[in-house]
mmCIF file of C-alpha atoms in Angstrom:
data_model
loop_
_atom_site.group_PDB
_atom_site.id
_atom_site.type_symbol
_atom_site.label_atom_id
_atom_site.label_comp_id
_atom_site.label_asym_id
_atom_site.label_seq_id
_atom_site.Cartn_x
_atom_site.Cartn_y
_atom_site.Cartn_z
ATOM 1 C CA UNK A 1 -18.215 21.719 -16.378
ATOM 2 C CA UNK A 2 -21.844 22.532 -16.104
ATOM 3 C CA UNK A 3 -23.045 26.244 -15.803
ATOM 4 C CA UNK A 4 -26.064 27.602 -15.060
ATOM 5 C CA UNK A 5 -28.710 29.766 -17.261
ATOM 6 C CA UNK A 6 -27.291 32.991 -18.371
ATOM 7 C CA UNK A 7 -29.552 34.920 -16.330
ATOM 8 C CA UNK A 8 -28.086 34.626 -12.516
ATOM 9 C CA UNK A 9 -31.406 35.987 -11.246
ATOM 10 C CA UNK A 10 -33.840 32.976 -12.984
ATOM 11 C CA UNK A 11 -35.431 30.567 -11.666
ATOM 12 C CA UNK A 12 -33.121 28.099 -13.523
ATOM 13 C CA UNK A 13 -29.998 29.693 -12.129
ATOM 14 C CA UNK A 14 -31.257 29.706 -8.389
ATOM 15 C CA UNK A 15 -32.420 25.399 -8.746
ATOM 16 C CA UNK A 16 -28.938 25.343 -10.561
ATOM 17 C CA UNK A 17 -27.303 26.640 -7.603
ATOM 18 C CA UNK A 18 -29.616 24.551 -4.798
ATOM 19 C CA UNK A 19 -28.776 21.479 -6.892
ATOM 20 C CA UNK A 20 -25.419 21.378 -8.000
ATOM 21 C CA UNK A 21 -23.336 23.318 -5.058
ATOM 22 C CA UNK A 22 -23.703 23.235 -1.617
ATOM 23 C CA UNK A 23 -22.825 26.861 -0.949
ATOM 24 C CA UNK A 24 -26.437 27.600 0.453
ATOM 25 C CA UNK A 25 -28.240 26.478 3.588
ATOM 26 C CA UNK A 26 -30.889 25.099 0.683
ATOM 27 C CA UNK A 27 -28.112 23.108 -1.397
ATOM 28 C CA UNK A 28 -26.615 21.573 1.509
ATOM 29 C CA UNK A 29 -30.220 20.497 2.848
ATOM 30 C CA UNK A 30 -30.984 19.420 -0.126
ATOM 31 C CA UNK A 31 -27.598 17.292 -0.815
ATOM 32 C CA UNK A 32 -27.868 15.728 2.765
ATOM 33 C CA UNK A 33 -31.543 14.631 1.512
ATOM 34 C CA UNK A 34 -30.406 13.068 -1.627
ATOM 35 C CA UNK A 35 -27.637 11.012 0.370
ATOM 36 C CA UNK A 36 -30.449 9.476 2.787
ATOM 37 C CA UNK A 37 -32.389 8.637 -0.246
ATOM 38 C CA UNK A 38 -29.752 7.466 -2.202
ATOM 39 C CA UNK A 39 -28.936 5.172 0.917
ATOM 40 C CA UNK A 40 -32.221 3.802 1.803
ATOM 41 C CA UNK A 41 -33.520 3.046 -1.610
ATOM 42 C CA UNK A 42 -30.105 0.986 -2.085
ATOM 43 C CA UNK A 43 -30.886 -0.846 1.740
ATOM 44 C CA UNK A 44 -34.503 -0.784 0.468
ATOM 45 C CA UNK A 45 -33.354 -3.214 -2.965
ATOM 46 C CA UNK A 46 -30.715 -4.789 -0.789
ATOM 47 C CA UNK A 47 -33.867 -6.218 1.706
ATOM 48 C CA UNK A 48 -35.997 -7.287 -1.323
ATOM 49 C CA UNK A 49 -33.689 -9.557 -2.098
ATOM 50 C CA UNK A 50 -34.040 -11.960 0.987
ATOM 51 C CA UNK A 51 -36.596 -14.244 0.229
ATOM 52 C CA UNK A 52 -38.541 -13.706 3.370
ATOM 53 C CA UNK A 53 -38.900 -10.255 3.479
ATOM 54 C CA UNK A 54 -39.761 -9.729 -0.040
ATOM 55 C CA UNK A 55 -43.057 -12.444 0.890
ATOM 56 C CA UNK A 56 -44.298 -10.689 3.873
ATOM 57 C CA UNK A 57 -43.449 -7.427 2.549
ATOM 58 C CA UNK A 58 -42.286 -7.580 -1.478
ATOM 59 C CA UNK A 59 -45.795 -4.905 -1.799
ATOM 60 C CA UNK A 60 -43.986 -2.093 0.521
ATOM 61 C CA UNK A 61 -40.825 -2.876 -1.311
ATOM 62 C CA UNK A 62 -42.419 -2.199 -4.522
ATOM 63 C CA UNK A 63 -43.822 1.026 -3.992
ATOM 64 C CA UNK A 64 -40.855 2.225 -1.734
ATOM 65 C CA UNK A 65 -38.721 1.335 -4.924
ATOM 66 C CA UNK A 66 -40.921 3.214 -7.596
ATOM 67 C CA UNK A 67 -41.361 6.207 -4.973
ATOM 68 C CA UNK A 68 -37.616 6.278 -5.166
ATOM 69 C CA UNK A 69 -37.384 6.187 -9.173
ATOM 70 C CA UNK A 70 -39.794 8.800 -9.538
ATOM 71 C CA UNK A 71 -37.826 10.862 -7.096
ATOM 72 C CA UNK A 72 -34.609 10.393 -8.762
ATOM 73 C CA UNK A 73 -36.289 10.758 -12.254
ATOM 74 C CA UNK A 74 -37.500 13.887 -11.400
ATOM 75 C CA UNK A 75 -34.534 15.056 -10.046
ATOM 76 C CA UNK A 76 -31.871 13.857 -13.581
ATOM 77 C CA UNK A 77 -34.971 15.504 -15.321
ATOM 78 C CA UNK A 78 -34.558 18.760 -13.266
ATOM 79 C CA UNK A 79 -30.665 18.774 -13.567
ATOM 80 C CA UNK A 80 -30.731 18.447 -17.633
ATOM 81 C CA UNK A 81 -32.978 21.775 -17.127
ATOM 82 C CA UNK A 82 -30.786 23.887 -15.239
ATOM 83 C CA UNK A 83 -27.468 22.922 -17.005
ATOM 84 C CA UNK A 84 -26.532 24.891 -20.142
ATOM 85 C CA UNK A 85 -24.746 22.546 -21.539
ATOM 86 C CA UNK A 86 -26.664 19.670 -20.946
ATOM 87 C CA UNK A 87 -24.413 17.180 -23.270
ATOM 88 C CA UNK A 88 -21.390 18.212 -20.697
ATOM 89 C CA UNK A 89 -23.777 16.916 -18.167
ATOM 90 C CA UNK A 90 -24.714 13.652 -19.482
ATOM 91 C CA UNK A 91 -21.718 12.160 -20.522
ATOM 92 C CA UNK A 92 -19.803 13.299 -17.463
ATOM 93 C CA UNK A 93 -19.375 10.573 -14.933
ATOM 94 C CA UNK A 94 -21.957 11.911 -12.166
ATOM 95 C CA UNK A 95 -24.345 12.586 -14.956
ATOM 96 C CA UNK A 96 -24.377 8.763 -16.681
ATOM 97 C CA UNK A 97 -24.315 7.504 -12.910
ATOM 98 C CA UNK A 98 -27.670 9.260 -12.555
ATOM 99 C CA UNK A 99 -29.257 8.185 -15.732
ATOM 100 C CA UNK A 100 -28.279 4.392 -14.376
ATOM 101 C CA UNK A 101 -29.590 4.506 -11.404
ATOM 102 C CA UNK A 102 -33.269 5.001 -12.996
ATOM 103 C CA UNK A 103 -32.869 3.144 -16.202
ATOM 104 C CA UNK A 104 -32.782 -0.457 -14.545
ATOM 105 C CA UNK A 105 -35.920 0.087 -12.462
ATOM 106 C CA UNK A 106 -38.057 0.940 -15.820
ATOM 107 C CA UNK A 107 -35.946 -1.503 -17.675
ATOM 108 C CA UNK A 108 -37.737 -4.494 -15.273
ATOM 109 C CA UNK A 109 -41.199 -3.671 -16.791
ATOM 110 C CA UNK A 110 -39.802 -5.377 -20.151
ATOM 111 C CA UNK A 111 -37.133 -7.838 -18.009
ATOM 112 C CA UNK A 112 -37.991 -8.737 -14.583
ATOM 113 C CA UNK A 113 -35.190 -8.731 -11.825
ATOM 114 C CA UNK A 114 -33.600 -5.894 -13.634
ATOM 115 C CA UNK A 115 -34.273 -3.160 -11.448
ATOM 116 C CA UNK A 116 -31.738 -4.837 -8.502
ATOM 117 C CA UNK A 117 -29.028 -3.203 -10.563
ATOM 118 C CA UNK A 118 -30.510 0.008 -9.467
ATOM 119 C CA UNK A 119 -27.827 -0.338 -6.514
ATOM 120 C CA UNK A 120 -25.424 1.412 -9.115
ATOM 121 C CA UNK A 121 -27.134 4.744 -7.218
ATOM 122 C CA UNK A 122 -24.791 3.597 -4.492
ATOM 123 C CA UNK A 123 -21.810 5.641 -6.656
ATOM 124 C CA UNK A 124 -23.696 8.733 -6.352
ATOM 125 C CA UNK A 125 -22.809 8.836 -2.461
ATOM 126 C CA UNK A 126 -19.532 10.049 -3.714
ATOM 127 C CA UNK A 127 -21.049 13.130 -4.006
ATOM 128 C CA UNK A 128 -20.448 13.156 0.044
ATOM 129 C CA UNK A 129 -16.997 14.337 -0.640
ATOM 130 C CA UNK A 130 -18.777 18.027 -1.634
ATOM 131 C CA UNK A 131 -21.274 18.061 0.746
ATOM 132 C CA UNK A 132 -19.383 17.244 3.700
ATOM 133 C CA UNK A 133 -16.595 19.694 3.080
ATOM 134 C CA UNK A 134 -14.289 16.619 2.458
ATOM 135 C CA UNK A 135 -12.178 18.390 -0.375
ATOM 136 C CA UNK A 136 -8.616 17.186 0.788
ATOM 137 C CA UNK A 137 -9.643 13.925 0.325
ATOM 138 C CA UNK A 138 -10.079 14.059 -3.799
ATOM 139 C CA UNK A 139 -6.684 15.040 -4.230
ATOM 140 C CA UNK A 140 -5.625 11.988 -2.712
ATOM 141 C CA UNK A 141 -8.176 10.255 -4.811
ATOM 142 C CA UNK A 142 -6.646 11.678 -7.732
ATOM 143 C CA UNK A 143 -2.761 10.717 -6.890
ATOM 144 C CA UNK A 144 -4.480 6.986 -6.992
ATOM 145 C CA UNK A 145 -6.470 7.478 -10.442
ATOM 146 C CA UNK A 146 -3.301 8.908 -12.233
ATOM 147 C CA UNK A 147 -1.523 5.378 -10.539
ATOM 148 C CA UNK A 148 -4.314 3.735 -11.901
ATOM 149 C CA UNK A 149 -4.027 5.457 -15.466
ATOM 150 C CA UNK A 150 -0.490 5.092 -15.826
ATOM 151 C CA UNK A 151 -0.182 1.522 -14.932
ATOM 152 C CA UNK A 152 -2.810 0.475 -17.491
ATOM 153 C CA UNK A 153 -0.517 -0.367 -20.544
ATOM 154 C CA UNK A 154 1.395 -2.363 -18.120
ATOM 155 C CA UNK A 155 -1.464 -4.479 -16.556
ATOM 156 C CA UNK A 156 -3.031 -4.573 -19.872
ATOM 157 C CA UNK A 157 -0.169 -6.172 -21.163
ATOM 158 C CA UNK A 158 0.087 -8.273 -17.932
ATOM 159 C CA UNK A 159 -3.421 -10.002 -18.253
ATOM 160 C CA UNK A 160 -3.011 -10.704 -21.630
ATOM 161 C CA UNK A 161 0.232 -12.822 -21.203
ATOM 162 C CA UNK A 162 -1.793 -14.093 -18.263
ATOM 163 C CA UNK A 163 -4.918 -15.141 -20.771
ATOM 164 C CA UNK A 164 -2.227 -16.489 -22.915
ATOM 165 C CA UNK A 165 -0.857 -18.320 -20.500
ATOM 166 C CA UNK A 166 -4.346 -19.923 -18.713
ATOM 167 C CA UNK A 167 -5.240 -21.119 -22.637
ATOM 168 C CA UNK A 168 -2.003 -23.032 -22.810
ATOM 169 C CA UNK A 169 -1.996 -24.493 -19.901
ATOM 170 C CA UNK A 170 -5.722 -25.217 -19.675
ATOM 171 C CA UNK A 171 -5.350 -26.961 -23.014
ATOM 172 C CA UNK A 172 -2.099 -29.000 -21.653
ATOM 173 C CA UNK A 173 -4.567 -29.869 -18.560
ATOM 174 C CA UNK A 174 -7.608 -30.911 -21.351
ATOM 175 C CA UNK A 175 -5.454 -33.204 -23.091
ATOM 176 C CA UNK A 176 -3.546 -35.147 -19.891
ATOM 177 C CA UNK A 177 -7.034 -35.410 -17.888
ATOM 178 C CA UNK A 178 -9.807 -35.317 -20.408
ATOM 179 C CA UNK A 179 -10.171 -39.081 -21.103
ATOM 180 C CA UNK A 180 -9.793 -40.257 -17.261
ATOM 181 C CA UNK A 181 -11.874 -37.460 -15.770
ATOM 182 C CA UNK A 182 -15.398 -35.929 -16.743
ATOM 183 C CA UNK A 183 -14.505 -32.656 -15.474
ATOM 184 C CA UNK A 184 -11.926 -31.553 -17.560
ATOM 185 C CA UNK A 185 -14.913 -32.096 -21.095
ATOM 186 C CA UNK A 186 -13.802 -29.569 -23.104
ATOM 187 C CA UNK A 187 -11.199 -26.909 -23.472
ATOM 188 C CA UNK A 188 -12.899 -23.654 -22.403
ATOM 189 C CA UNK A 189 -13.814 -25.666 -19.071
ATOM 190 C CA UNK A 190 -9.998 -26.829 -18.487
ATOM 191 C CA UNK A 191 -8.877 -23.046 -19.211
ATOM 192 C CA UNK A 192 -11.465 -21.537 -16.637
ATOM 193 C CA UNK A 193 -10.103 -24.326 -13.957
ATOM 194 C CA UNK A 194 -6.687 -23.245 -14.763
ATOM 195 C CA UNK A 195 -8.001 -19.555 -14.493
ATOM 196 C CA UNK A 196 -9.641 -20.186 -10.709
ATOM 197 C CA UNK A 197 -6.372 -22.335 -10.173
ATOM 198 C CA UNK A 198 -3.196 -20.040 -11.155
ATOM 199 C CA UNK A 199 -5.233 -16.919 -9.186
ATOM 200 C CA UNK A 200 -5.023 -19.267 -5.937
ATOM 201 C CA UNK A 201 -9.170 -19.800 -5.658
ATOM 202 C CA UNK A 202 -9.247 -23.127 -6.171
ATOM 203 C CA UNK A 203 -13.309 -24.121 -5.562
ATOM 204 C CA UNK A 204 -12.475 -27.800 -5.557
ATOM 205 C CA UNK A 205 -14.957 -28.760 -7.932
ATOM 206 C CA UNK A 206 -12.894 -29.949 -10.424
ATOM 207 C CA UNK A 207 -9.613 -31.966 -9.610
ATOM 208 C CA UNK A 208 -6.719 -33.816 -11.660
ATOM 209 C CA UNK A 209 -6.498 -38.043 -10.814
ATOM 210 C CA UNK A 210 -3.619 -38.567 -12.969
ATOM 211 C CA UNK A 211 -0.004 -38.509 -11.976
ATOM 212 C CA UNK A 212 0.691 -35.819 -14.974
ATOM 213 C CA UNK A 213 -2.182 -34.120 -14.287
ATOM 214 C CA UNK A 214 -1.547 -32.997 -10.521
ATOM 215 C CA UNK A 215 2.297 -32.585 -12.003
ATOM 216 C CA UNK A 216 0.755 -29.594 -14.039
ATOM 217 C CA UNK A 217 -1.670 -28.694 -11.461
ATOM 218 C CA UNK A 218 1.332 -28.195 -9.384
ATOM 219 C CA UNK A 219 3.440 -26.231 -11.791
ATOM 220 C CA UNK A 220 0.217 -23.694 -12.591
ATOM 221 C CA UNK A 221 -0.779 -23.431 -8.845
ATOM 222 C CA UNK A 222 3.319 -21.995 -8.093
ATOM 223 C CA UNK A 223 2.943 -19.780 -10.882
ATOM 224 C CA UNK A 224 -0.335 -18.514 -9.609
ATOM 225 C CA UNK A 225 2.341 -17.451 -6.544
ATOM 226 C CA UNK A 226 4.743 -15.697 -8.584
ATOM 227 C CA UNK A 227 2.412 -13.897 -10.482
ATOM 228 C CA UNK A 228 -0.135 -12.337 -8.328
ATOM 229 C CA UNK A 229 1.949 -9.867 -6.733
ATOM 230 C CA UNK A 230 2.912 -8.211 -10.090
ATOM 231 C CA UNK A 231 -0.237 -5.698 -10.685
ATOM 232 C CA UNK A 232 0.354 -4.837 -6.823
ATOM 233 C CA UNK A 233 3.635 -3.949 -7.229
ATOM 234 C CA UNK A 234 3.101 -1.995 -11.286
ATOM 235 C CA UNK A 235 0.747 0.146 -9.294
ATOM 236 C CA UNK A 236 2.864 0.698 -5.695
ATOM 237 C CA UNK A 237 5.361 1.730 -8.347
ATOM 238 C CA UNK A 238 3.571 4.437 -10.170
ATOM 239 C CA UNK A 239 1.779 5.353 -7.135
ATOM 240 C CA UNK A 240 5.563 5.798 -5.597
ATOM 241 C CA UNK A 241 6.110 7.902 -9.052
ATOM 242 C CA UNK A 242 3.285 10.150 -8.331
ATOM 243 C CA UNK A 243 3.671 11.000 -4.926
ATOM 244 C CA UNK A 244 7.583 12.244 -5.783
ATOM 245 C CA UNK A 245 5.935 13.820 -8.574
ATOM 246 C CA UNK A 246 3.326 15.744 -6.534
ATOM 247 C CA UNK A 247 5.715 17.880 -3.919
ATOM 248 C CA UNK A 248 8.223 19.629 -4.578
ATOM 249 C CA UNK A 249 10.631 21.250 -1.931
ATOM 250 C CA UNK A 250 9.540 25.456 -2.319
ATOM 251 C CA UNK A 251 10.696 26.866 1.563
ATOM 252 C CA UNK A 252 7.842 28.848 2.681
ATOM 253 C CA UNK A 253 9.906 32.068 3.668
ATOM 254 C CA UNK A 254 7.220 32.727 6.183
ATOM 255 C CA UNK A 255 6.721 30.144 8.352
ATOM 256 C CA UNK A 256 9.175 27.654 6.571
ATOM 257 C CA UNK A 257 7.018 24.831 5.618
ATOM 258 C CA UNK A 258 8.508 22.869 2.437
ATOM 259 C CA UNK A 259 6.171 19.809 1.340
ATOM 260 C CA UNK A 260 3.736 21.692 -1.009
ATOM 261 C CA UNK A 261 2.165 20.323 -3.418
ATOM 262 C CA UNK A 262 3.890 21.286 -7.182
ATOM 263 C CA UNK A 263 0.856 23.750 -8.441
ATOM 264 C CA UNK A 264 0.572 25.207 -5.188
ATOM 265 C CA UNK A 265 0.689 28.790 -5.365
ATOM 266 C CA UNK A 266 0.327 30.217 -1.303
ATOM 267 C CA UNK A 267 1.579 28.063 1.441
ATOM 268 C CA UNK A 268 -0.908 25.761 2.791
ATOM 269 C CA UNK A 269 0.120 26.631 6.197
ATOM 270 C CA UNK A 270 0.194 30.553 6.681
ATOM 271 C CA UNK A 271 -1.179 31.259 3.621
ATOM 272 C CA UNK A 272 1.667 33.405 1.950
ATOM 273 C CA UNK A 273 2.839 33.731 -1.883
ATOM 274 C CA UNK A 274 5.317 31.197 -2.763
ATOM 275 C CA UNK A 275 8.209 32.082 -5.024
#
């Protein structure tokens, strides 16, 4: 993790400490700030983006929106000069989340529209899981992301026999419907129907007229059904996995309390040593 300068009486040190805790009255002031400007400069690109109010008031918009990247410029600018290991920093998750909330808005000098995807600063409200003393809540964040991580081999593998599966079918679909209907033109348009089709979407726009072609429709539209509960239930599983995984039955000979958590070292209701 980040640290601050090596003198803990600097100027650096004290900014450190305002800007990356929120164990002051001047950090926490200073993280509720950032979370109403993180919020209203994502409403403020969120408005701009309805025809109407960007003619009567796309000028306001415009300045509110480069107010906002100077603010949050200055601010990664100021972070990268109170860290000591600024690297750490920047490739950490928080840090490249900061560097993209700016980059799109300067990034629309050269390509216009761009700087919408400046509603990536959206992420950095996680950040109210410090401020508001909402600790408890990342462990249970974390049981999901070690789901998530576990299961990936296994969805991996399951969209790619999925992909495999669209292109042979799509191309099945190309060659029954592609002479009697328009829609069906070319192979990587019959394999994205059969994409929107097997996940249960269906937009209509494109529909088989012959007899073999609905036949096939058919068949991929019931295996879109027995498929698309098979991610849900690779990650209930592991999720299932990790919850076991994470308590562990230790009798607090205190106050008696068993479900702690497995790295727990004091009870988490009175407070005493476990054995």
């Amino acid at each position: 993790m980040t640290g601050p300068s090596q003198d803990p009486d600097s100027t650096r040190e004290r900014i450190w400490r305002i800007i990356f805790l929120s164990d002051t009255k001047a950090g926490r002031v200073f993280d509720v700030l950032l979370l109403w400007l993180i919020g209203l400069s994502v409403l403020t690109i969120m408005l701009e983006s309805v025809d109407s109010l960007r003619v009567q008031h796309g000028s306001l918009f415009n300045t509110l929106e480069w107010v906002f990247t100077g603010l949050f410029t200055l601010e990664y600018l100021t972070r990268l000069w109170v860290v000591r290991k600024r690297g750490t920093y920047a490739r950490s998750f928080f840090g490249i989340v900061d560097l993209m909330s700016i980059l799109p808005a300067y990034i629309s000098l050269l390509l216009p529209g761009s700087h919408y995807l400046t509603t990536v600063r959206v992420l950095r409200l996680m950040r109210m899981f410090r401020v508001l003393k909402m600790v408890e809540y990342i462990g249970e964040a974390g049981v999901l992301m070690n789901a998530l991580s576990a299961s990936r081999r296994k969805i991996l593998i399951f969209f790619s026999a999925v992909l495999s599966l669209v292109c042979v079918e799509g191309t099945i679909v190309y060659v029954i419907e592609h002479d009697a209907n328009p829609g069906y033109a070319n192979i990587p348009q019959s394999i994205y129907w059969a994409i929107v089709t097997i996940t249960t979407v269906g937009y209509g726009d494109v529909a088989p007229v012959t007899v073999l072609g609905k036949m096939m429709a058919s068949v991929i539209m019931l295996t879109g059904f027995a498929i698309i509960a098979v991610p849900t239930g690779i990650v209930t599983s592991e999720i299932s996995r990790e919850l076991k995984g994470s308590r562990v039955r230790r009798r607090c000979k205190e106050c008696g309390w068993e479900d702690h958590d497995s790295r727990a070292r004091h009870c988490q209701q009175c407070g005493v040593a476990l054995e």
